[in-house]
Short mmCIF file of C-alpha atoms in Angstrom, two decimals:
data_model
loop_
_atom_site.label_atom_id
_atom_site.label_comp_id
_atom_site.label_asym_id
_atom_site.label_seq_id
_atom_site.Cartn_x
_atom_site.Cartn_y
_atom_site.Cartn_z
CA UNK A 3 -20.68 139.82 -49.08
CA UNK A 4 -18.62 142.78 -50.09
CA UNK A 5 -15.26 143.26 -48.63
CA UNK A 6 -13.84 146.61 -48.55
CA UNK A 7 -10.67 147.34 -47.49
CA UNK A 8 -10.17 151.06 -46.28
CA UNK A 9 -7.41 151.99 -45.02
CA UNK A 10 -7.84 155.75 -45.15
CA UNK A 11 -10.64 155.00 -42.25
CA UNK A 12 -7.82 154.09 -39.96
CA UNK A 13 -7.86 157.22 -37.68
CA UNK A 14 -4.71 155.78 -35.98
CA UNK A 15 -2.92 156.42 -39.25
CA UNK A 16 -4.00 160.17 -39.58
CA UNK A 17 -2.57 160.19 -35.74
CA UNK A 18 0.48 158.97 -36.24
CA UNK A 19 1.43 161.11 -39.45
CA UNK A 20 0.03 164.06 -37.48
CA UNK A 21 2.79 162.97 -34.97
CA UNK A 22 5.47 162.94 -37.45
CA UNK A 23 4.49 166.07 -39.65
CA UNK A 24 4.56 167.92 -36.45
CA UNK A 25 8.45 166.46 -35.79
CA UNK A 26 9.22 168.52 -39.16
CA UNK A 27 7.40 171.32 -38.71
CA UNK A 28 8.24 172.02 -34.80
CA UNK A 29 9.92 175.34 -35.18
CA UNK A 30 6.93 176.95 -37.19
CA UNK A 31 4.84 175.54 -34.67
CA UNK A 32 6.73 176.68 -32.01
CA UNK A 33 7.27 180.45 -33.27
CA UNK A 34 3.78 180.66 -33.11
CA UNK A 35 3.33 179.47 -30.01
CA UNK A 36 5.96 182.47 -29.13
CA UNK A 37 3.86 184.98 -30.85
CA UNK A 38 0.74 183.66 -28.82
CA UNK A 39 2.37 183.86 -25.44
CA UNK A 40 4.12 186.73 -25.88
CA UNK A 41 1.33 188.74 -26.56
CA UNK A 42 0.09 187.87 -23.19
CA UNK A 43 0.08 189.87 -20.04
CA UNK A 44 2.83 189.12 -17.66
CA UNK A 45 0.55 188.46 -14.73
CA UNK A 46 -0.91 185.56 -17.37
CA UNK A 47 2.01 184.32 -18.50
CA UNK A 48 3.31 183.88 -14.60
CA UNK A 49 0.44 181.93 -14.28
CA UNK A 50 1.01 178.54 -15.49
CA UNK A 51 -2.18 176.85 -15.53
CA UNK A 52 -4.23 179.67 -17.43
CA UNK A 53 -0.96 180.20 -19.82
CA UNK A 54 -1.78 176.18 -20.41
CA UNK A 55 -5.31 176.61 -20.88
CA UNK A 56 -5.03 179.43 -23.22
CA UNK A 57 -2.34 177.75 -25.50
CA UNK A 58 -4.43 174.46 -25.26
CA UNK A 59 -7.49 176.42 -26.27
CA UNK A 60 -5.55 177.52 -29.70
CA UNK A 61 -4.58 174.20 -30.19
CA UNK A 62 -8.54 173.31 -30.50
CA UNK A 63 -9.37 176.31 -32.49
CA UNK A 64 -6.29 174.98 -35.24
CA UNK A 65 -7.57 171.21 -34.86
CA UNK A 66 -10.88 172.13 -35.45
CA UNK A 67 -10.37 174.01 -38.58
CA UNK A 68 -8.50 170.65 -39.96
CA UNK A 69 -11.62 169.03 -39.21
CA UNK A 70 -13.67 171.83 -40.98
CA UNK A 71 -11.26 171.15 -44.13
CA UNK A 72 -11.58 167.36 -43.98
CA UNK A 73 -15.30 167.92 -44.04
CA UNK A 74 -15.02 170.50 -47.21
CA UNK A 75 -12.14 167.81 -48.96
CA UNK A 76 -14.88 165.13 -48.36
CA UNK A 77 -17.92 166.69 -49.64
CA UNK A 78 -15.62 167.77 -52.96
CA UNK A 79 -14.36 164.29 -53.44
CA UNK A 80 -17.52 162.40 -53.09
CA UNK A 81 -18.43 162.65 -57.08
CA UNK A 82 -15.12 160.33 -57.19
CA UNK A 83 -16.10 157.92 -54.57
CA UNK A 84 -16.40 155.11 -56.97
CA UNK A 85 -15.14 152.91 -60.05
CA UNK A 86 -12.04 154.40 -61.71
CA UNK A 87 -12.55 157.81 -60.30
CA UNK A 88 -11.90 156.60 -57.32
CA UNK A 89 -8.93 154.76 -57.79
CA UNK A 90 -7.55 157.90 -59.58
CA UNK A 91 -8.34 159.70 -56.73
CA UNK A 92 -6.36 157.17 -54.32
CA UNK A 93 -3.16 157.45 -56.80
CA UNK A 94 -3.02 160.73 -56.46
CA UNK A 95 -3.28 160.45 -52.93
CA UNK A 96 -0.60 157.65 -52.51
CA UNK A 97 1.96 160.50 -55.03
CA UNK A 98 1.07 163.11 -52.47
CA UNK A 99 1.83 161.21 -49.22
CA UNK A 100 4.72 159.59 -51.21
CA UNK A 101 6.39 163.18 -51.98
CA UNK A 102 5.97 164.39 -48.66
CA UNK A 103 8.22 161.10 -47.92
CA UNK A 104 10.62 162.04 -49.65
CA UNK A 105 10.28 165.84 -48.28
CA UNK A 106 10.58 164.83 -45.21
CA UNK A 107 13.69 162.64 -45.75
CA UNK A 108 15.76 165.40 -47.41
CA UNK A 109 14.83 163.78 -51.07
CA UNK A 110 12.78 165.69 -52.49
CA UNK A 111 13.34 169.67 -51.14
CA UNK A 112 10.65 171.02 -53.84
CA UNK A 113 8.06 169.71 -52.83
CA UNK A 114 7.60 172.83 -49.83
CA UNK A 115 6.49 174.37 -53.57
CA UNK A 116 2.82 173.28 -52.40
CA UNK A 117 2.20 175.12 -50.01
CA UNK A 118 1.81 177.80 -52.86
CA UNK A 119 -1.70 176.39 -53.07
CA UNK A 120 -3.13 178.01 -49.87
CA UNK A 121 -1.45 181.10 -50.05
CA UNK A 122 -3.66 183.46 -51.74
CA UNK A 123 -6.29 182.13 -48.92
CA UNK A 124 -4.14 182.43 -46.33
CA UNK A 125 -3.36 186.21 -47.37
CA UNK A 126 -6.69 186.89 -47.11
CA UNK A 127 -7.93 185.84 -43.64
CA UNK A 128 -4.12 186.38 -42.12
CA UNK A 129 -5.20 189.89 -41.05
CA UNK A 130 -8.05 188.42 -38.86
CA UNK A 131 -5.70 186.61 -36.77
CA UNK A 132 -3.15 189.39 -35.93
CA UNK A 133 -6.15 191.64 -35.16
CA UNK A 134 -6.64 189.00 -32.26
CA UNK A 135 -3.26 189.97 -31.75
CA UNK A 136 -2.65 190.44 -28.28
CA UNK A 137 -4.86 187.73 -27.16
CA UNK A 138 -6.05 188.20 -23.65
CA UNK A 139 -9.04 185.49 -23.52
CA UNK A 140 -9.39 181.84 -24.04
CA UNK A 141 -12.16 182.37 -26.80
CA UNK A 142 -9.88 185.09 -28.28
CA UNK A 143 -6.94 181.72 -28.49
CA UNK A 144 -9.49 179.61 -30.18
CA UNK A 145 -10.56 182.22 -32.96
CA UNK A 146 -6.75 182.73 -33.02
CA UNK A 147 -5.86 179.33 -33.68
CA UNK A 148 -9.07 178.60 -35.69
CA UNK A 149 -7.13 180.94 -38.40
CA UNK A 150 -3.72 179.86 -37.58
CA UNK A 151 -4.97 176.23 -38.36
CA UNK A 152 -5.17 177.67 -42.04
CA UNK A 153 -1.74 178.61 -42.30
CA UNK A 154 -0.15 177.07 -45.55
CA UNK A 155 1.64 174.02 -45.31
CA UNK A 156 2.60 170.42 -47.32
CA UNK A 157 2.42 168.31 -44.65
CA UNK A 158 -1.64 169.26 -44.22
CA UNK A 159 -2.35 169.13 -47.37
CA UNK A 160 -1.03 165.72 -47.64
CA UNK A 161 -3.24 164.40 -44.64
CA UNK A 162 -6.01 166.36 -46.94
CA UNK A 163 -5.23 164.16 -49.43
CA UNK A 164 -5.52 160.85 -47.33
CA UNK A 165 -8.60 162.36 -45.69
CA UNK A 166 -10.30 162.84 -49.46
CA UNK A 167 -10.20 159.37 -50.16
CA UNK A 168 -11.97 158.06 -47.14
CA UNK A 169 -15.36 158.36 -49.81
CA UNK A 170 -17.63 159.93 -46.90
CA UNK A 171 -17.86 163.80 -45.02
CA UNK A 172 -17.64 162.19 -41.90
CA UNK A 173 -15.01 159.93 -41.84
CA UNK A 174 -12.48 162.67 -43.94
CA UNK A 175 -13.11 164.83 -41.19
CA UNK A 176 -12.62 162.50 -38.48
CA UNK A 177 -9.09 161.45 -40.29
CA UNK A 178 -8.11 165.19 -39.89
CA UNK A 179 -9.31 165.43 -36.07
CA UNK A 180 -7.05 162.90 -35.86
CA UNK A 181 -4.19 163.96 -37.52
CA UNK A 182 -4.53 167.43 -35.37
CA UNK A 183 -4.62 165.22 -32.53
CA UNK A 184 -0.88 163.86 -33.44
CA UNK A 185 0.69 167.24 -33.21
CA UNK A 186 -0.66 168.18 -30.45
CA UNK A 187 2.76 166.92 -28.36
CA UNK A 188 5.07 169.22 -30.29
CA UNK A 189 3.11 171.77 -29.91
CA UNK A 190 1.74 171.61 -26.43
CA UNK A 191 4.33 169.55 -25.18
CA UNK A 192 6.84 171.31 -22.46
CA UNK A 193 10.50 170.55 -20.57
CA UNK A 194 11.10 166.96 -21.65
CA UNK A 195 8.49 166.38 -24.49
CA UNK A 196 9.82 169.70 -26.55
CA UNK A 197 13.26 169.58 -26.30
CA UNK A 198 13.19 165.84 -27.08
CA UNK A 199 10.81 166.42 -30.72
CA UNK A 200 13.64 169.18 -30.97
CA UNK A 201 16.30 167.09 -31.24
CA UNK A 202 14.68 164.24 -33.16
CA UNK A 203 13.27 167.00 -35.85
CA UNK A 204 16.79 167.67 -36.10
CA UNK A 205 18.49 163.96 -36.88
CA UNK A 206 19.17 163.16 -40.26
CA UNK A 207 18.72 159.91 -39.46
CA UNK A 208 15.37 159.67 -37.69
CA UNK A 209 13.63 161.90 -41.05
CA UNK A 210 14.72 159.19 -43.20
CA UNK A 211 12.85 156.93 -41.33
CA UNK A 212 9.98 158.99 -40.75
CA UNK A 213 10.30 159.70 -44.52
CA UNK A 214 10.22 156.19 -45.36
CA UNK A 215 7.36 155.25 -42.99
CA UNK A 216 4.87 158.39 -44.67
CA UNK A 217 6.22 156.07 -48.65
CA UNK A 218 4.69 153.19 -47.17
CA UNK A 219 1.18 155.07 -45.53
CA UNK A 220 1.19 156.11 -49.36
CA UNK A 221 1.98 152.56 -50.56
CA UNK A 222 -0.97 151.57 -48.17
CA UNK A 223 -3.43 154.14 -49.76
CA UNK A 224 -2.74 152.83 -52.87
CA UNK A 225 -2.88 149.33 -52.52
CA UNK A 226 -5.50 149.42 -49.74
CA UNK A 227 -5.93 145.70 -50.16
CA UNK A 228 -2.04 145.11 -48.36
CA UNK A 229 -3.62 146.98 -45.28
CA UNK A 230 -3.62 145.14 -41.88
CA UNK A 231 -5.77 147.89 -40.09
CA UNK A 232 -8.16 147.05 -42.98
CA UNK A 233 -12.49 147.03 -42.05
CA UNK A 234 -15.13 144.53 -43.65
CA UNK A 235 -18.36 145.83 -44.89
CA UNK A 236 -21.10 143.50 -46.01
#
């Protein structure tokens, strides 16, 4: 019997840094969430339940290009699914997550410097997404937020990195659907939910712990073996 312990498997995990990433990044989120209502027609924007539907329709056009990338981080990482490749792999996952930690905690303030990485994509299929600029349709909000979804940031690229050493297409996908799935409440969220993840974004406090919590998700990737969500294969 062969016991494998993955951790990176653990879809709750993806949720709940989703969750927290999306406690840090709430004002980007939210400013495009302006843009994307905004651009709408009064008589839409009066109307709450299609305003809902539309915004809820870019939220799955942005989740499902994080899925898309998990899928394209786990085909490119399955040569290094194995033996000491692997575990190199997993190291430099762990010093990813770890960083964004201590990004996240007000420790470590360069590490927004990787979000560099994305940006000469990003410049390049940016101009599709304003030209869906104003969006009157919910198919127009997907395609909107199916670009949006690519927009650079650290705190994706670090579920990227947890989602790479899953070893399988599938499952770094699914660890990305999941992660979108944790910010959907920042980003979605009205009245109560939003100004709440407002004010928590904004405690010193609360960051450090958050900060702390993504050190020991990268402690966990590491040392996969200390996991309690961990799976037995035979």
């Amino acid at each position: 019997m062969h016991l494998y312990l993955d951790f990176n498997a653990s879809y709750l995990a993806a949720f709940f840094i989703g969750l927290f990433s999306s406690l840090h990044c709430i004002g980007m989120c939210g400013s495009i969430i302006g843009t994307l209502t905004y651009s709408l027609s009064q008589e839409l924007r009066n109307n709450k339940r299609i305003l809902f539907s539309i915004v809820l329709s870019y939220n799955l056009g942005r989740i499902a290009s994080y899925a898309i990338a998990g899928a394209v981080v786990g085909f490119l990482s399955l040569p290094f699914t194995e033996g000491q490749a692997h575990r190199i792999l997993q190291l430099a996952s762990g010093a990813i997550m770890a960083s964004a930690g201590l990004y996240i905690g007000g420790w470590f303030p360069r590490f927004a410097y990787i979000e560099k990485i994305g940006s000469r994509f990003w410049k390049l299929i940016e101009p599709f997404g304003r030209k869906l600029i104003p969006v009157k349709t919910r198919t127009q909000a997907i395609l909107f937020g199916m670009i949006w979804g690519w927009l650079p940031c650290g705190l994706i690229y670090t579920a990227l990195a947890l989602a790479a050493t899953t070893g399988n297409v599938v499952h770094s996908s699914m660890t990305m659907l999941s992660f979108g799935l944790g910010t959907l409440p920042a980003v979605v969220g009205v009245g109560i939910m939003t100004s709440l993840l407002a004010r928590l974004s904004k405690a010193r406090r609360f960051k450090q712990v958050v900060g702390i919590l993504f050190i020991i998700f990268a402690l966990l990737a590491v040392f996969p073996w200390l996991n309690p969500m961990r799976v037995e294969h035979i």
